[in-house]
mmCIF file of C-alpha atoms and ligand atoms in Angstrom:
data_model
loop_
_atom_site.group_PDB
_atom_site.id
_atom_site.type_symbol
_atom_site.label_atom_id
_atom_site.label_comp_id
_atom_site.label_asym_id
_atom_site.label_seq_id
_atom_site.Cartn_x
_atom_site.Cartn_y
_atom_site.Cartn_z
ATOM 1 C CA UNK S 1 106.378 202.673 140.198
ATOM 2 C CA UNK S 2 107.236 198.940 139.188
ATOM 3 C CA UNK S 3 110.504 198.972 137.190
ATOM 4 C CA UNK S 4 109.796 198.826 133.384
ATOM 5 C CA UNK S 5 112.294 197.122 131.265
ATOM 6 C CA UNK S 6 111.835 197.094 127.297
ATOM 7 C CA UNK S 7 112.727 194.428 125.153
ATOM 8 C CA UNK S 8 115.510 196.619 123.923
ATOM 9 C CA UNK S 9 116.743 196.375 126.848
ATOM 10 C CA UNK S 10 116.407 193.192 127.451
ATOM 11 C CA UNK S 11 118.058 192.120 124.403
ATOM 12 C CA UNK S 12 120.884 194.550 125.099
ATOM 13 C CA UNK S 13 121.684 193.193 128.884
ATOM 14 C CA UNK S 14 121.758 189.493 126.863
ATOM 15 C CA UNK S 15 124.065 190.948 124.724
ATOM 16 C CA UNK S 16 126.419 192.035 127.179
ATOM 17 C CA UNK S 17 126.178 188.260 128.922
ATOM 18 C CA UNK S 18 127.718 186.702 125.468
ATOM 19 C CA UNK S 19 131.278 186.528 124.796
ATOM 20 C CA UNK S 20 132.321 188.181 121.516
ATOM 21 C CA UNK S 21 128.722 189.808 120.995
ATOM 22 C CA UNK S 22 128.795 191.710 118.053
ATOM 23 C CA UNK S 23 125.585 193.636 118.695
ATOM 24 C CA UNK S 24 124.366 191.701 114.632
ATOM 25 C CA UNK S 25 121.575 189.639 116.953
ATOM 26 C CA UNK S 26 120.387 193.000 118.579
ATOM 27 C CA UNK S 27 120.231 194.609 115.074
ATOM 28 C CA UNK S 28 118.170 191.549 113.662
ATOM 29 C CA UNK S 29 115.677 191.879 116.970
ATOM 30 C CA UNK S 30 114.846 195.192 116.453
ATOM 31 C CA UNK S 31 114.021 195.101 112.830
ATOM 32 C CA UNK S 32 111.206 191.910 114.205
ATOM 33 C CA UNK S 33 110.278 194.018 117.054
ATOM 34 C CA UNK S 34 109.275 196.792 114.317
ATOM 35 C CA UNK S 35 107.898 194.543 112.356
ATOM 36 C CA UNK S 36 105.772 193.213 114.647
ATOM 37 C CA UNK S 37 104.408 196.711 115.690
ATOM 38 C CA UNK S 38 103.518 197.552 112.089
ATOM 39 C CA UNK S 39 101.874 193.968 111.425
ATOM 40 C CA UNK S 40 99.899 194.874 114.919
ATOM 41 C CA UNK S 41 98.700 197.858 113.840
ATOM 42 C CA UNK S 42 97.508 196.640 110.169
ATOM 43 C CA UNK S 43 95.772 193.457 112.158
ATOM 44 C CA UNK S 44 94.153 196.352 114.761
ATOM 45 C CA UNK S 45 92.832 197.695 111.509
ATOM 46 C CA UNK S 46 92.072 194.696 109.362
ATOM 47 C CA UNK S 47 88.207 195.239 110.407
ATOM 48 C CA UNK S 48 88.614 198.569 108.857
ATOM 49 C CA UNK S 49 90.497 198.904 105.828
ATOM 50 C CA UNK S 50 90.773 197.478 102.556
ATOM 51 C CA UNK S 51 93.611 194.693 103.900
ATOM 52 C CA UNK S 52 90.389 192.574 104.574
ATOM 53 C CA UNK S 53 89.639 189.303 102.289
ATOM 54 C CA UNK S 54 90.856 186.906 100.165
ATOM 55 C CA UNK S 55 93.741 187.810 97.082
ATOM 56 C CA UNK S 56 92.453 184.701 95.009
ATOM 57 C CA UNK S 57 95.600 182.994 95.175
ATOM 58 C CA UNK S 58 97.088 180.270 96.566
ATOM 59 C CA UNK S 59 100.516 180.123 98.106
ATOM 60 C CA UNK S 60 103.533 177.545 97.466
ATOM 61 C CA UNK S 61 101.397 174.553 99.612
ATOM 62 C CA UNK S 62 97.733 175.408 97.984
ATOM 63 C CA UNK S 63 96.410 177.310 100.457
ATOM 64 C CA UNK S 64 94.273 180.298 99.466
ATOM 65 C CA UNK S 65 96.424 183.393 101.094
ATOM 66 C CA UNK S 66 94.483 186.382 102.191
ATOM 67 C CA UNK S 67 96.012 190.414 101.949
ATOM 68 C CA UNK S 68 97.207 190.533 105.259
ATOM 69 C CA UNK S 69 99.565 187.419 104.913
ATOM 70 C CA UNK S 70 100.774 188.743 102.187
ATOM 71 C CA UNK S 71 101.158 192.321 103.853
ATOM 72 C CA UNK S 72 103.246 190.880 106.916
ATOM 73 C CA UNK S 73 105.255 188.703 104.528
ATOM 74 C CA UNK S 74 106.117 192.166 103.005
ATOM 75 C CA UNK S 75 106.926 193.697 106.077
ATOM 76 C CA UNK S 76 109.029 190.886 107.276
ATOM 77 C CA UNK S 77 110.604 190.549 104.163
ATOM 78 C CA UNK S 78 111.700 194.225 103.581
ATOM 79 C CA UNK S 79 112.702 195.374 107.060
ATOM 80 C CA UNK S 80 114.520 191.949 108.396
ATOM 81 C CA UNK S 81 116.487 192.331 104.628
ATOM 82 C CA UNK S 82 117.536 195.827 106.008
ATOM 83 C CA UNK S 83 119.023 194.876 109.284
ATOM 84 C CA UNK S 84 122.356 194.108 107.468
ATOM 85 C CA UNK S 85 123.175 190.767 109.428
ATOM 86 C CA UNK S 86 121.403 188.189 107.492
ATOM 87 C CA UNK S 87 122.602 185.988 104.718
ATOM 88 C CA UNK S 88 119.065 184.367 103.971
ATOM 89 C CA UNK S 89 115.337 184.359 105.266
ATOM 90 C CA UNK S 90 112.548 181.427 104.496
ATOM 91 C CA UNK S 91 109.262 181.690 104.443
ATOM 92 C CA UNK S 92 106.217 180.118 105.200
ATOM 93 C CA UNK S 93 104.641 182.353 102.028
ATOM 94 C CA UNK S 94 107.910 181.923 99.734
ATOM 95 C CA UNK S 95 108.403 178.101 97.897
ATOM 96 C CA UNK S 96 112.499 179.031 97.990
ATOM 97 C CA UNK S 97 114.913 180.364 100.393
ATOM 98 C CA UNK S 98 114.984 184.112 100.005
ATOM 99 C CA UNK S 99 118.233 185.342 100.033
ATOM 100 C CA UNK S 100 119.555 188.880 100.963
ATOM 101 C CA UNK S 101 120.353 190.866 97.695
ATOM 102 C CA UNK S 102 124.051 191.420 96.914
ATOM 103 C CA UNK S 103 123.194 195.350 97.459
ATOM 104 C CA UNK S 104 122.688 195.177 101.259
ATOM 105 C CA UNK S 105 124.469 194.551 103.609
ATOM 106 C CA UNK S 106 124.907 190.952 104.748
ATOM 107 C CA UNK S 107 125.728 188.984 107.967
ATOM 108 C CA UNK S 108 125.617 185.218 109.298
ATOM 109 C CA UNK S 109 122.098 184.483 110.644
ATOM 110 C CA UNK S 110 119.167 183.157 109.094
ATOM 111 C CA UNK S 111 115.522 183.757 109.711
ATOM 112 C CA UNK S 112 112.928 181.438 108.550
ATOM 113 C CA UNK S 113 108.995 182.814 109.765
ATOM 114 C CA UNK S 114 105.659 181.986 108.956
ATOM 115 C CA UNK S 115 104.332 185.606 108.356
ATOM 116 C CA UNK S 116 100.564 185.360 109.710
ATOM 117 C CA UNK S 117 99.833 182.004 111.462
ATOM 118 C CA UNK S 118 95.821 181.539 112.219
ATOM 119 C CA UNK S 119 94.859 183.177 108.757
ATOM 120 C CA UNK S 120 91.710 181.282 108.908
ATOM 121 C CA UNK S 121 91.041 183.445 111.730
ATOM 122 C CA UNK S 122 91.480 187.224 110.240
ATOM 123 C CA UNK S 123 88.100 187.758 109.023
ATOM 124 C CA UNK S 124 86.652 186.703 112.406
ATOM 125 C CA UNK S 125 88.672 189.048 114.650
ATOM 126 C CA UNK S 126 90.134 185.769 116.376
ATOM 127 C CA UNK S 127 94.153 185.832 117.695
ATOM 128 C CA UNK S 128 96.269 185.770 115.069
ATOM 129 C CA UNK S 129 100.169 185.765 115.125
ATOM 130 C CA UNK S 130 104.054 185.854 113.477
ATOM 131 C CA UNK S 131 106.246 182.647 114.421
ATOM 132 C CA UNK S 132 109.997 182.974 113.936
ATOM 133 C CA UNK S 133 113.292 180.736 114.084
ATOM 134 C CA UNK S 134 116.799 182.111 114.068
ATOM 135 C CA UNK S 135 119.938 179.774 113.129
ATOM 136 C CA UNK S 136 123.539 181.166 112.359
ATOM 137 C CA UNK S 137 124.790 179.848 108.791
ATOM 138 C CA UNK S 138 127.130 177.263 109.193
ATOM 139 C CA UNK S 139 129.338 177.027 106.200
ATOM 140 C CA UNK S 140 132.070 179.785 105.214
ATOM 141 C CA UNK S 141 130.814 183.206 104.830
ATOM 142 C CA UNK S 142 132.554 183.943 101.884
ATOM 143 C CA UNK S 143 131.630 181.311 99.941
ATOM 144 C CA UNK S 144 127.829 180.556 98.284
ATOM 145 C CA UNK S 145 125.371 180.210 100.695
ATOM 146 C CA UNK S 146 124.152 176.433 101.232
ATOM 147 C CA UNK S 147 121.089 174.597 101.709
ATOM 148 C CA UNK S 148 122.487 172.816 104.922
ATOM 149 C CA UNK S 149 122.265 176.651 106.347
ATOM 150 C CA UNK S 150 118.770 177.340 106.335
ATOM 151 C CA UNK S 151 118.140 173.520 106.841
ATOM 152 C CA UNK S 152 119.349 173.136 110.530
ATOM 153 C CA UNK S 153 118.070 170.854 112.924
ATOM 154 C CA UNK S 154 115.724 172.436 115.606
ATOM 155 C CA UNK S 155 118.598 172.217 117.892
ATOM 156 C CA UNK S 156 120.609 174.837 116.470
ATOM 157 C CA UNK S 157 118.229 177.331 116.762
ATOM 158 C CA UNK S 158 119.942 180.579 118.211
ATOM 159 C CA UNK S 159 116.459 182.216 118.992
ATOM 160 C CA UNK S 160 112.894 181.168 118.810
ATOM 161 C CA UNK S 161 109.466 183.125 119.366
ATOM 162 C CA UNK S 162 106.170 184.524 118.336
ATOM 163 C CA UNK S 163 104.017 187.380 118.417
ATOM 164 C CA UNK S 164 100.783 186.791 119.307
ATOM 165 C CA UNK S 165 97.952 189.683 117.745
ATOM 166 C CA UNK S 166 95.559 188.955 120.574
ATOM 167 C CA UNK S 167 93.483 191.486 123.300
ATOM 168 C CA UNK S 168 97.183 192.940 123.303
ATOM 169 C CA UNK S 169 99.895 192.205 121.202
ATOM 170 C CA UNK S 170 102.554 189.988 122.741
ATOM 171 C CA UNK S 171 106.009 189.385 121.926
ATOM 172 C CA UNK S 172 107.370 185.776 123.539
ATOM 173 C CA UNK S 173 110.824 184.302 122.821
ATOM 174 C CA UNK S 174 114.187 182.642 123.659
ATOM 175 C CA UNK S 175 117.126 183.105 123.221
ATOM 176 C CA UNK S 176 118.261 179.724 125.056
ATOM 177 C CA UNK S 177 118.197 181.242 128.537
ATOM 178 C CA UNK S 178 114.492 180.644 129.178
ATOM 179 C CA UNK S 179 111.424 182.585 128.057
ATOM 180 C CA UNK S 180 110.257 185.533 128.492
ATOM 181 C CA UNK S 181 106.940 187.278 126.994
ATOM 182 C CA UNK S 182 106.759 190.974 126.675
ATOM 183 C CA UNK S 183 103.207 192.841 126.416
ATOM 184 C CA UNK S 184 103.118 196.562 123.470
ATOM 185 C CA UNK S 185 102.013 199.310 125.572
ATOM 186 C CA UNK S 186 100.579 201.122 122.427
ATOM 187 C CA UNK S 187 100.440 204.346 124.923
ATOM 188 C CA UNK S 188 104.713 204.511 124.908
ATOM 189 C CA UNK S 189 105.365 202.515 121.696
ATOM 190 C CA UNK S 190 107.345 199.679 123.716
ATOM 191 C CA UNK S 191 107.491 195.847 124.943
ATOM 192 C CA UNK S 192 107.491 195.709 128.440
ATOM 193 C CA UNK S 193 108.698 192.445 130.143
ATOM 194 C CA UNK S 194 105.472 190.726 131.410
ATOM 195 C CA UNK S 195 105.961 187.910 131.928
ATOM 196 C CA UNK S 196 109.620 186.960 132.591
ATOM 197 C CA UNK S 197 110.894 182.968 132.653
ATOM 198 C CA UNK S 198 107.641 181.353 131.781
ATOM 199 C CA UNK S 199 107.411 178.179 132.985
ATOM 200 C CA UNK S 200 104.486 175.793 131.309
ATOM 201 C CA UNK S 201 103.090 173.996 134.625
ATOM 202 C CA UNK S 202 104.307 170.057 134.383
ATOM 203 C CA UNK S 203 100.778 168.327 134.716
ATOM 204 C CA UNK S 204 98.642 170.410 132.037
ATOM 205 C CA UNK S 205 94.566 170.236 132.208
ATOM 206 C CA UNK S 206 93.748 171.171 128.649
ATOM 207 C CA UNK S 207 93.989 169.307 124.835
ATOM 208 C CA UNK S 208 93.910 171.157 122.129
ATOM 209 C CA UNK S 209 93.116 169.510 118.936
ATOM 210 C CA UNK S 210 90.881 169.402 115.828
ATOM 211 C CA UNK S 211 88.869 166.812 116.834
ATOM 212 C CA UNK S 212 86.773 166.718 113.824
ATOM 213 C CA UNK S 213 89.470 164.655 111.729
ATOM 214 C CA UNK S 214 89.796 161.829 114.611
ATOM 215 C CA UNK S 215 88.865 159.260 112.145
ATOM 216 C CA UNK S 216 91.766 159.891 110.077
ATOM 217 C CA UNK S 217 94.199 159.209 112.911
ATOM 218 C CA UNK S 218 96.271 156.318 114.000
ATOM 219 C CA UNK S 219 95.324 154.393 116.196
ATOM 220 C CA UNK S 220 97.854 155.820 118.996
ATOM 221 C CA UNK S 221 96.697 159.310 118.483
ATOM 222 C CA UNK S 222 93.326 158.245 118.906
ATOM 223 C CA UNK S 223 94.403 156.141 122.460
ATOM 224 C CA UNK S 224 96.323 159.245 123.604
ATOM 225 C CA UNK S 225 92.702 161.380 122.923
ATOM 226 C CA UNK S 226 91.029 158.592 125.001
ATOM 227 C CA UNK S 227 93.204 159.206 127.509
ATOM 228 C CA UNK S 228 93.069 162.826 128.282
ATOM 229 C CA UNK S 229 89.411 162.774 127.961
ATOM 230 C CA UNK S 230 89.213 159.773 130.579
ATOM 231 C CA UNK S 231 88.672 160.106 134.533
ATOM 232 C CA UNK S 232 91.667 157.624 135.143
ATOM 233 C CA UNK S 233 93.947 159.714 133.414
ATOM 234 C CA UNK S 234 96.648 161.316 135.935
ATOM 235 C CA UNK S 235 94.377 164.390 136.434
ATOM 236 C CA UNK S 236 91.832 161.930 137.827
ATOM 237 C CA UNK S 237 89.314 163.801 135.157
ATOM 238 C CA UNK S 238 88.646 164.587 131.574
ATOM 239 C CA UNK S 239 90.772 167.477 130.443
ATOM 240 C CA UNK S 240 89.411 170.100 128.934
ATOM 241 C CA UNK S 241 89.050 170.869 125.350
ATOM 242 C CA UNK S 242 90.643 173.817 124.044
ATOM 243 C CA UNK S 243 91.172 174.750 120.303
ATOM 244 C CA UNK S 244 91.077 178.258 118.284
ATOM 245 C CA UNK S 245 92.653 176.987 115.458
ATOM 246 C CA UNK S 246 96.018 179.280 115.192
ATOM 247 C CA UNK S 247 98.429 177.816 116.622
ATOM 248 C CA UNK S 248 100.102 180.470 118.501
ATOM 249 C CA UNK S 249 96.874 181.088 120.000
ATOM 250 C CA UNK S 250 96.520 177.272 121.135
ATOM 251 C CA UNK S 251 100.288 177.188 122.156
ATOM 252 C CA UNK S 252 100.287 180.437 124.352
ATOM 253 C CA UNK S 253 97.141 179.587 126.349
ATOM 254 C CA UNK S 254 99.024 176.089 126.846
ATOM 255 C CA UNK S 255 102.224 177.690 127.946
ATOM 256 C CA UNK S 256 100.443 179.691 130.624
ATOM 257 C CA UNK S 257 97.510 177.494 131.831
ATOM 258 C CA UNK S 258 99.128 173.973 130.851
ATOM 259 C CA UNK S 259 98.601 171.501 128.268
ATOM 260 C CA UNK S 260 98.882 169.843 125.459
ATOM 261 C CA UNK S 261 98.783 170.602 121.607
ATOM 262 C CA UNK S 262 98.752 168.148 118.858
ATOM 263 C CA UNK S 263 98.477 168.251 115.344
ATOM 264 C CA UNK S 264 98.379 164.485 114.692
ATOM 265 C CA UNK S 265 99.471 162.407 111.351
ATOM 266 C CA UNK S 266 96.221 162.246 108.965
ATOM 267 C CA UNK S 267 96.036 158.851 107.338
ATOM 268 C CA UNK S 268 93.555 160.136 104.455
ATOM 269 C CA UNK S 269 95.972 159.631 102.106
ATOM 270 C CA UNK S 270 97.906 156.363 103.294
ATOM 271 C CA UNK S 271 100.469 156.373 101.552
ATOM 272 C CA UNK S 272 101.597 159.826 102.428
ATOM 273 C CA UNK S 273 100.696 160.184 106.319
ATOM 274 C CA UNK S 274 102.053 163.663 107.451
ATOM 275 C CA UNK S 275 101.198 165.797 109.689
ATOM 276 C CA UNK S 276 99.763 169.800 108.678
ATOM 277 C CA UNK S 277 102.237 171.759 110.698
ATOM 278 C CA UNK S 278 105.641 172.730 108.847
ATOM 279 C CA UNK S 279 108.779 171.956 111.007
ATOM 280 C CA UNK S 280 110.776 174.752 109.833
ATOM 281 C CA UNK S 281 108.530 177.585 110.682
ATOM 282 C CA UNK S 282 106.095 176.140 113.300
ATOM 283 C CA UNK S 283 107.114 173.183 114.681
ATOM 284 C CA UNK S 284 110.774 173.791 115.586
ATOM 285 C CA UNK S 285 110.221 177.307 117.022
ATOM 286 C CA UNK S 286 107.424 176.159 119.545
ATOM 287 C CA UNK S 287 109.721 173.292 120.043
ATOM 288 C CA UNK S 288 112.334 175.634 121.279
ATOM 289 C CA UNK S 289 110.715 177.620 123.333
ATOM 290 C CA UNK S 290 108.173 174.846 125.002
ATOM 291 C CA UNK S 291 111.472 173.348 125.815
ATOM 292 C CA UNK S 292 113.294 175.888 127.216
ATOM 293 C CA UNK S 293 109.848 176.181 129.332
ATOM 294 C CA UNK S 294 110.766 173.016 130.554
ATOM 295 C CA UNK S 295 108.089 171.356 128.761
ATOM 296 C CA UNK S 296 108.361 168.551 125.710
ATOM 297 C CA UNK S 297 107.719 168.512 121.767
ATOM 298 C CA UNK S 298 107.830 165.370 119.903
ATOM 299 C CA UNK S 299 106.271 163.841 116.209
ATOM 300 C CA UNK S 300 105.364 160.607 118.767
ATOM 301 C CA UNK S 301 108.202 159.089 118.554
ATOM 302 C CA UNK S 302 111.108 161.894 117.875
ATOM 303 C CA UNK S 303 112.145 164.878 119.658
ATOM 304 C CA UNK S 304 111.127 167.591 117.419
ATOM 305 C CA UNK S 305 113.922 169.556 117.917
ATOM 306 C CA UNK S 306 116.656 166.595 116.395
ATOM 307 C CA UNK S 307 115.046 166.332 113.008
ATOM 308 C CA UNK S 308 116.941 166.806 110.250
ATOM 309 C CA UNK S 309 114.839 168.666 107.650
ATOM 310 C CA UNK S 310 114.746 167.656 104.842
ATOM 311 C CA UNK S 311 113.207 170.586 102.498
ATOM 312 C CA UNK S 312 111.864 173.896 103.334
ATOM 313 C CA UNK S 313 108.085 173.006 103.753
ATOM 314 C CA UNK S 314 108.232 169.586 105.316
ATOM 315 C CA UNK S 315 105.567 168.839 107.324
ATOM 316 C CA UNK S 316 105.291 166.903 110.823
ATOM 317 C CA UNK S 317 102.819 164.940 113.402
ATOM 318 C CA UNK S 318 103.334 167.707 116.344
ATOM 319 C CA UNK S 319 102.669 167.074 120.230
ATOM 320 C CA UNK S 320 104.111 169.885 122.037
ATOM 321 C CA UNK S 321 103.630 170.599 125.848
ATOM 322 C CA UNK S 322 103.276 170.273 129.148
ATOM 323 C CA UNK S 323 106.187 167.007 130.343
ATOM 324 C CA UNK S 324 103.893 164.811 131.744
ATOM 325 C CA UNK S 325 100.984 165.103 129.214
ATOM 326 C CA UNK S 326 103.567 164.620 126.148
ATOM 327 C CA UNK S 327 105.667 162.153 128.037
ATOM 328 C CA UNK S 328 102.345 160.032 127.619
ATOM 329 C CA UNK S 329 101.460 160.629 124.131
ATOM 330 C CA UNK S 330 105.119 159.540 123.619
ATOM 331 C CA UNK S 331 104.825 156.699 125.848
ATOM 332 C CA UNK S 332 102.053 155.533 124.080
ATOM 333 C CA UNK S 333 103.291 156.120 120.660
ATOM 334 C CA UNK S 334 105.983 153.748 121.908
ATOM 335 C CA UNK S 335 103.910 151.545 123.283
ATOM 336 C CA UNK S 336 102.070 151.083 119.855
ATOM 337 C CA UNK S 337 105.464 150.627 117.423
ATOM 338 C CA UNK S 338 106.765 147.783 119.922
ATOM 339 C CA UNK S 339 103.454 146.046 119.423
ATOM 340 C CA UNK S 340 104.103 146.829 115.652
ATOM 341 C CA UNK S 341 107.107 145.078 115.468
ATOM 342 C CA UNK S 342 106.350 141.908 117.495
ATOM 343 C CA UNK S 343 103.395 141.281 115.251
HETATM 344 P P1 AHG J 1 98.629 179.163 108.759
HETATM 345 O O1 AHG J 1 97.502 180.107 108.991
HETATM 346 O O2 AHG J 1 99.974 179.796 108.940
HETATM 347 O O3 AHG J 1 98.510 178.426 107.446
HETATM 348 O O4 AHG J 1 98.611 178.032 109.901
HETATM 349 C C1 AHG J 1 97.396 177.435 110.271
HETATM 350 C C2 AHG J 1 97.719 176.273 111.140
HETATM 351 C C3 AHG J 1 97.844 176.550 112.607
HETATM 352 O O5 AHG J 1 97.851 177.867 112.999
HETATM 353 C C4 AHG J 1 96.691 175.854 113.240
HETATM 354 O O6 AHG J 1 97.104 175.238 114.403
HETATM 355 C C5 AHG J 1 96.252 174.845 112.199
HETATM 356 O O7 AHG J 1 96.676 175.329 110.983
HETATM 357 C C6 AHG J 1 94.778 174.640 112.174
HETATM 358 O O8 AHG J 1 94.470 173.661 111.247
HETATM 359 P P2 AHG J 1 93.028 172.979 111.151
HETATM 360 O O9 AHG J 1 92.104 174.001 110.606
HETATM 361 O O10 AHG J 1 93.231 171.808 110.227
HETATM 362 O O11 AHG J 1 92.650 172.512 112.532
HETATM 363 MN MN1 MN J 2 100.968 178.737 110.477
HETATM 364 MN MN1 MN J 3 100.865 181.414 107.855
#
C-alpha cells in the first residue's frame, strides 16, 4: 500500500526542519485543520438542514451574509482563539481586528481568513471554500498589540492556504517551502498528502473572469481580455473561458490545469476605481501560494505580495497566475501607463 502521510504529519516533519520551533505553528494548524472538517461537514449538510438561506443582514462591506458564513466565522473564531498562540485574528465577516481575550492563552501569530469565500454559491451546491493568511506580530509581545501587526505586507506571510468544499474537501497551503494540497478521507477522519509541490504549469490555457462587467474596465484590462481570447496570442488560440464565481474554486482549477484569474479595477464609480477582492484575506494568500507555485500575482502594475495595506478591508485589481499569462497582463498594464505619461 502507497505510503499515507497526514497533514499532521506533515506539519510536524516541517516543524522539526525549523530552528527554534516551538511546536505554537503546529498548535495553530491543527485548530484550522479542525475547523475545516467541521465547516465541511456543515457545507455536506447545508442542502439538508436549517443552515440554508439568507440571515437578512449585511456584513461590514454591505454584502447580504447567509447562515453558513456566519457559522464558519464562528467556528474559526472560537477554535483558532483556543489554540493559545495567537495574539489577534481578522476577518473577512468582522469590520475590526479581533483580538484574543485576556482569559486565554496568547502567543505571537496572527490569522486573518475570509470564513466562506463563494457564498453566492451555497444555495446552488457549487465549490465553496475558507482562505487563510498567517503573519507573526512584529512589535513587542508585552506591550499593546498594534495595527502594523495584523497589517503586514503579503511578504511576511508565514503561511498561506485554503480549503476548498468541493467533490472532496481539500486542504492546500504553504508554508514557504512550496505547496502542497491534501485531500479528507471522511472514511479515517484525516488529510492525506495528494498532491505534494504543486506546480501551476508556466503557459496556462484558461481565463477566468466575470466577463459581464467588461465595459466597466480600463482600457488595459480590456486589451489583456483581447488577448487571451485571440489566435495570435502565445497559445496560438483563444483560451478558454473558465469562471464559477468563488474564487478558490477559480484559483484551484488554475493552479492545476493553468491559467489566469483576474478580478479587474471597475471604473463605475470613477473616482473610486478598486478592484472587489480584499488584499488581506484573498488577495495576499493566493498571492503566496501562486508564488511559491512558481507562478505570478500582481494589481497590473504591483506585485501583490509588496503592498502595504492600508486598512483591514482594502480592496485590489487582482491578476494572479500562471508566469507567462500574468507576465502579459503586466506587460501590458505597463505598456498602457508609459503611453499615459507621454501624452
Ligand atoms: P465572498 O463570497 O467571500 O464575498 O467572495 C466572493 C468573491 C470571490 O469568491 C469571487 O471570485 C468573486 O467574489 C465573484 O464576484 P462576481 O460575482 O462579481 O464575479
Ligand atoms: Mn471571498
Ligand atoms: Mn467570504
Amino acid at each position: 500500500m502507497a505510503q499515507q502521510v497526514t497533514v499532521t504529519e506533515h506539519i510536524l516533519l516541517h516543524q522539526k526542519m525549523v530552528p527554534g520551533a516551538t511546536g505554537q505553528f503546529t498548535r495553530l494548524f491543527n485548530e484550522l485543520v479542525l475547523s475545516a472538517k467541521i465547516i465541511s461537514r456543515a457545507v455536506n449538510k447545508a442542502g439538508l438542514v436549517d443552515v440554508l438561506g439568507f440571515t437578512g443582514e449585511v456584513n461590514v462591506q454591505g454584502e447580504e451574509v447567509k447562515k453558513l458564513d456566519e457559522y464558519a466565522n464562528r467556528i474559526l473564531i472560537h477554535r483558532l482563539a483556543r489554540s493559545g498562540v495567537l495574539c489577534a485574528m481578522a476577518s473577512e465577516e468582522n469590520a475590526d481586528i479581533i483580538e484574543v481575550p485576556e482569559s486565554l492563552p496568547r502567543g505571537e501569530y496572527i490569522i486573518i481568513f475570509d470564513p466562506l469565500d463563494g457564498s453566492s454559491n451555497i444555495d446552488v451546491n457549487v465549490n465553496i471554500g475558507t482562505i487563510f493568511s498567517i503573519f507573526k506580530r512584529r512589535s513587542d509581545p508585552d506591550a499593546a498589540l498594534m495595527s502594523g501587526d495584523v497589517l503586514q505586507k503579503g511578504s511576511e506571510q508565514v503561511a498561506a492556504g485554503y480549503v476548498l468544499y468541493g467533490s472532496s474537501t481539500m486542504l492546500v497551503f504553504t508554508c514557504g517551502d512550496g505547496v502542497h494540497g491534501f485531500t479528507h478521507d471522511p472514511s479515517v477522519g484525516e488529510f492525506i498528502l495528494s498532491h505534494p509541490n504543486i506546480r501551476i504549469p508556466e503557459q496556462g490555457k484558461i481565463y477566468s473572469v466575470n466577463e459581464g462587467y467588461e465595459r466597466y474596465w480600463d482600457r488595459q484590462t480590456k486589451k489583456a481580455l483581447a488577448y487571451f481570447k485571440s489566435p495570435k496570442n502565445a497559445l496560438r488560440k483563444p483560451y478558454s473561458g473558465r469562471y464559477i464565481g468563488s474564487l478558490v474554486a477559480d484559483f484551484h482549477r488554475n493552479l492545476l490545469y493553468g491559467g489566469i484569474f483576474m478580478y479587474p479595477a471597475d471604473l463605475r464609480d470613477p473616482k473610486k476605481p478598486t478592484g472587489k477582492l480584499r488584499l488581506t484575506c484573498e488577495c495576499n494568500p493566493m498571492a503566496f501560494l501562486v508564488e511559491q507555485a512558481g507562478g505570478m500575482a500582481t494589481d497590473g502594475l504591483n506585485r501583490i505580495l509588496d503592498i502595504e495595506p492600508e486598512h483591514l478591508h482594502q480592496r485590489v485589481p487582482f491578476f494572479c497566475g500562471s508566469l507567462n499569462d500574468v507576465r502579459m497582463v503586466q506587460e501590458i498594464f505597463e505598456a498602457e501607463s508609459r503611453r499615459k505619461k507621454k501624452k
